[in-house]
Amino acid sequence: MQLSRRFLPPMSLLCAFEASARHQSFTAAAAELHLTQSAVSRQIRALEDRLGIDLFVRERQTVRLSPAGQAYAQEIRGALMRISNATLGLRTNPQGGSLNLAILPTFGTRWLAPRLPQFFSAHPGITINLTTRLSQFDFQLEAVDAGIHFGLPHWPGAELAFLMSETVVPACSPAMWAQHQFAQPQDLLRAPLLHLASRPDAWHRWFEHQGHPTSEVPGMLFDQFATAAQAATAGVGVALLPSFLIAQELASGELVRALPQLPEMESAERYYLAWPTSRSAYPPLQAFRTWIQASASSFMAQHVQGPATPPVALSAALARS
């Protein structure tokens, strides 16, 4: 740390720079920081002198970030956010610590959230702060300790722990099944197919897995499972969805399997917990990693594919639709 302090500017200069970079204005930054515009300008100049680099381009009465300033602002903003979150976590939970966890929306709400009380019961001193991320991100630029990842076991700059696999099924509303009477995979092409942006090749893989490869799979695009599932429930089309994430809809009859006679297809991707190497020894992360791996393993051991809804049983579901 003695060496690194040589390159650590005063916090006041960094806060003035971050606010000025965010507002692209010394005047607006001064108002936010309760300083004068000239004071902020002096702090920015002092930081530039310290770094030996112009962070802003000054043009008449306006300022804008230089290319070097843009890169520096991104790093400093992430660092200040991590300091702020660490301070808040210590104040709100001084005995346990907090874990900032990035989740996939549907996995987080449907699978993880109902199980969190078990974790809190076993670890009452730890607080978990949840944030949504749909894709991979740079842990160095985000105030996040770990994230739920679905895909191949690869995340640059991160370590991964396997959680679980999944199987997917084509699902639709009872009314859509009654309208089309799907009997074989090709029949699904008569209905609108609902696609997920995070899995653009899912339908192609499914048709190939069923022995009916096709080059054209037209349909609508959705960015989240929950939206696609809701659209399928409303009769918009047929969605290819993880069975464990739509268990409620299948049980209630809001959704039915479009081809109940076919087995579910296991996805090539898997669910993982990802975290930066620098946080591997962080106690709240260690506790959460051990717990979620055990929970996922128990779930996979107990999760048995439920019976398909046969076409003859759709009358009751149709009566509720």
PDB file of N, CA, C and O in Angstrom, residues 156-182:
ATOM      1  N   PRO A 156     -14.543 -13.634 -18.846  1.00  0.00           N
ATOM      2  CA  PRO A 156     -13.212 -13.025 -18.712  1.00  0.00           C
ATOM      3  C   PRO A 156     -13.022 -12.326 -17.371  1.00  0.00           C
ATOM      4  O   PRO A 156     -13.872 -11.547 -16.939  1.00  0.00           O
ATOM      5  N   GLY A 157     -11.934 -12.651 -16.698  1.00  0.00           N
ATOM      6  CA  GLY A 157     -11.615 -12.006 -15.441  1.00  0.00           C
ATOM      7  C   GLY A 157     -12.395 -12.503 -14.248  1.00  0.00           C
ATOM      8  O   GLY A 157     -12.381 -11.879 -13.191  1.00  0.00           O
ATOM      9  N   ALA A 158     -13.095 -13.636 -14.408  1.00  0.00           N
ATOM     10  CA  ALA A 158     -13.932 -14.140 -13.311  1.00  0.00           C
ATOM     11  C   ALA A 158     -13.722 -15.640 -13.129  1.00  0.00           C
ATOM     12  O   ALA A 158     -13.305 -16.350 -14.045  1.00  0.00           O
ATOM     13  N   GLU A 159     -14.014 -16.108 -11.915  1.00  0.00           N
ATOM     14  CA  GLU A 159     -14.054 -17.531 -11.620  1.00  0.00           C
ATOM     15  C   GLU A 159     -15.518 -17.982 -11.624  1.00  0.00           C
ATOM     16  O   GLU A 159     -16.414 -17.180 -11.349  1.00  0.00           O
ATOM     17  N   LEU A 160     -15.732 -19.255 -11.912  1.00  0.00           N
ATOM     18  CA  LEU A 160     -17.083 -19.775 -12.047  1.00  0.00           C
ATOM     19  C   LEU A 160     -17.267 -21.029 -11.204  1.00  0.00           C
ATOM     20  O   LEU A 160     -16.355 -21.844 -11.078  1.00  0.00           O
ATOM     21  N   ALA A 161     -18.446 -21.173 -10.643  1.00  0.00           N
ATOM     22  CA  ALA A 161     -18.833 -22.386  -9.927  1.00  0.00           C
ATOM     23  C   ALA A 161     -20.140 -22.888 -10.531  1.00  0.00           C
ATOM     24  O   ALA A 161     -21.116 -22.128 -10.644  1.00  0.00           O
ATOM     25  N   PHE A 162     -20.184 -24.150 -10.928  1.00  0.00           N
ATOM     26  CA  PHE A 162     -21.382 -24.723 -11.537  1.00  0.00           C
ATOM     27  C   PHE A 162     -22.537 -24.764 -10.536  1.00  0.00           C
ATOM     28  O   PHE A 162     -22.361 -25.113  -9.366  1.00  0.00           O
ATOM     29  N   LEU A 163     -23.730 -24.412 -11.017  1.00  0.00           N
ATOM     30  CA  LEU A 163     -24.923 -24.479 -10.181  1.00  0.00           C
ATOM     31  C   LEU A 163     -25.875 -25.570 -10.669  1.00  0.00           C
ATOM     32  O   LEU A 163     -26.166 -26.517  -9.945  1.00  0.00           O
ATOM     33  N   MET A 164     -26.365 -25.436 -11.906  1.00  0.00           N
ATOM     34  CA  MET A 164     -27.349 -26.418 -12.384  1.00  0.00           C
ATOM     35  C   MET A 164     -27.495 -26.342 -13.895  1.00  0.00           C
ATOM     36  O   MET A 164     -27.090 -25.362 -14.530  1.00  0.00           O
ATOM     37  N   SER A 165     -28.068 -27.384 -14.435  1.00  0.00           N
ATOM     38  CA  SER A 165     -28.456 -27.408 -15.840  1.00  0.00           C
ATOM     39  C   SER A 165     -29.949 -27.123 -15.927  1.00  0.00           C
ATOM     40  O   SER A 165     -30.601 -26.876 -14.918  1.00  0.00           O
ATOM     41  N   GLU A 166     -30.486 -27.160 -17.133  1.00  0.00           N
ATOM     42  CA  GLU A 166     -31.922 -26.936 -17.313  1.00  0.00           C
ATOM     43  C   GLU A 166     -32.404 -27.684 -18.533  1.00  0.00           C
ATOM     44  O   GLU A 166     -31.625 -28.045 -19.415  1.00  0.00           O
ATOM     45  N   THR A 167     -33.702 -27.939 -18.567  1.00  0.00           N
ATOM     46  CA  THR A 167     -34.344 -28.488 -19.755  1.00  0.00           C
ATOM     47  C   THR A 167     -35.407 -27.512 -20.218  1.00  0.00           C
ATOM     48  O   THR A 167     -36.003 -26.789 -19.413  1.00  0.00           O
ATOM     49  N   VAL A 168     -35.632 -27.477 -21.523  1.00  0.00           N
ATOM     50  CA  VAL A 168     -36.592 -26.528 -22.095  1.00  0.00           C
ATOM     51  C   VAL A 168     -37.711 -27.275 -22.806  1.00  0.00           C
ATOM     52  O   VAL A 168     -37.520 -28.396 -23.304  1.00  0.00           O
ATOM     53  N   VAL A 169     -38.880 -26.630 -22.853  1.00  0.00           N
ATOM     54  CA  VAL A 169     -40.038 -27.224 -23.528  1.00  0.00           C
ATOM     55  C   VAL A 169     -40.764 -26.136 -24.321  1.00  0.00           C
ATOM     56  O   VAL A 169     -40.804 -24.975 -23.903  1.00  0.00           O
ATOM     57  N   PRO A 170     -41.341 -26.476 -25.474  1.00  0.00           N
ATOM     58  CA  PRO A 170     -42.227 -25.540 -26.165  1.00  0.00           C
ATOM     59  C   PRO A 170     -43.537 -25.441 -25.382  1.00  0.00           C
ATOM     60  O   PRO A 170     -44.171 -26.461 -25.089  1.00  0.00           O
ATOM     61  N   ALA A 171     -43.924 -24.221 -25.032  1.00  0.00           N
ATOM     62  CA  ALA A 171     -45.137 -24.032 -24.233  1.00  0.00           C
ATOM     63  C   ALA A 171     -46.023 -22.969 -24.882  1.00  0.00           C
ATOM     64  O   ALA A 171     -45.539 -22.022 -25.494  1.00  0.00           O
ATOM     65  N   CYS A 172     -47.323 -23.148 -24.716  1.00  0.00           N
ATOM     66  CA  CYS A 172     -48.289 -22.212 -25.290  1.00  0.00           C
ATOM     67  C   CYS A 172     -49.541 -22.198 -24.423  1.00  0.00           C
ATOM     68  O   CYS A 172     -49.672 -22.972 -23.471  1.00  0.00           O
ATOM     69  N   SER A 173     -50.468 -21.352 -24.759  1.00  0.00           N
ATOM     70  CA  SER A 173     -51.733 -21.303 -24.026  1.00  0.00           C
ATOM     71  C   SER A 173     -52.601 -22.484 -24.439  1.00  0.00           C
ATOM     72  O   SER A 173     -52.460 -23.025 -25.547  1.00  0.00           O
ATOM     73  N   PRO A 174     -53.513 -22.918 -23.570  1.00  0.00           N
ATOM     74  CA  PRO A 174     -54.430 -24.000 -23.949  1.00  0.00           C
ATOM     75  C   PRO A 174     -55.233 -23.670 -25.210  1.00  0.00           C
ATOM     76  O   PRO A 174     -55.480 -24.546 -26.049  1.00  0.00           O
ATOM     77  N   ALA A 175     -55.621 -22.407 -25.356  1.00  0.00           N
ATOM     78  CA  ALA A 175     -56.411 -22.018 -26.523  1.00  0.00           C
ATOM     79  C   ALA A 175     -55.611 -22.170 -27.808  1.00  0.00           C
ATOM     80  O   ALA A 175     -56.137 -22.613 -28.836  1.00  0.00           O
ATOM     81  N   MET A 176     -54.309 -21.815 -27.755  1.00  0.00           N
ATOM     82  CA  MET A 176     -53.491 -21.965 -28.963  1.00  0.00           C
ATOM     83  C   MET A 176     -53.294 -23.432 -29.298  1.00  0.00           C
ATOM     84  O   MET A 176     -53.310 -23.815 -30.473  1.00  0.00           O
ATOM     85  N   TRP A 177     -53.123 -24.273 -28.274  1.00  0.00           N
ATOM     86  CA  TRP A 177     -52.991 -25.700 -28.559  1.00  0.00           C
ATOM     87  C   TRP A 177     -54.278 -26.241 -29.194  1.00  0.00           C
ATOM     88  O   TRP A 177     -54.234 -26.998 -30.164  1.00  0.00           O
ATOM     89  N   ALA A 178     -55.412 -25.835 -28.676  1.00  0.00           N
ATOM     90  CA  ALA A 178     -56.675 -26.303 -29.225  1.00  0.00           C
ATOM     91  C   ALA A 178     -56.867 -25.829 -30.662  1.00  0.00           C
ATOM     92  O   ALA A 178     -57.432 -26.532 -31.501  1.00  0.00           O
ATOM     93  N   GLN A 179     -56.359 -24.639 -30.968  1.00  0.00           N
ATOM     94  CA  GLN A 179     -56.502 -24.090 -32.325  1.00  0.00           C
ATOM     95  C   GLN A 179     -55.645 -24.848 -33.328  1.00  0.00           C
ATOM     96  O   GLN A 179     -56.091 -25.132 -34.447  1.00  0.00           O
ATOM     97  N   HIS A 180     -54.410 -25.186 -32.944  1.00  0.00           N
ATOM     98  CA  HIS A 180     -53.473 -25.776 -33.901  1.00  0.00           C
ATOM     99  C   HIS A 180     -53.350 -27.293 -33.781  1.00  0.00           C
ATOM    100  O   HIS A 180     -52.901 -27.942 -34.741  1.00  0.00           O
ATOM    101  N   GLN A 181     -53.693 -27.864 -32.612  1.00  0.00           N
ATOM    102  CA  GLN A 181     -53.602 -29.315 -32.434  1.00  0.00           C
ATOM    103  C   GLN A 181     -52.219 -29.836 -32.859  1.00  0.00           C
ATOM    104  O   GLN A 181     -52.086 -30.733 -33.703  1.00  0.00           O
ATOM    105  N   PHE A 182     -51.172 -29.263 -32.259  1.00  0.00           N
ATOM    106  CA  PHE A 182     -49.812 -29.669 -32.608  1.00  0.00           C
ATOM    107  C   PHE A 182     -49.626 -31.169 -32.382  1.00  0.00           C
ATOM    108  O   PHE A 182     -49.969 -31.702 -31.330  1.00  0.00           O
TER     109      PHE A 182
END
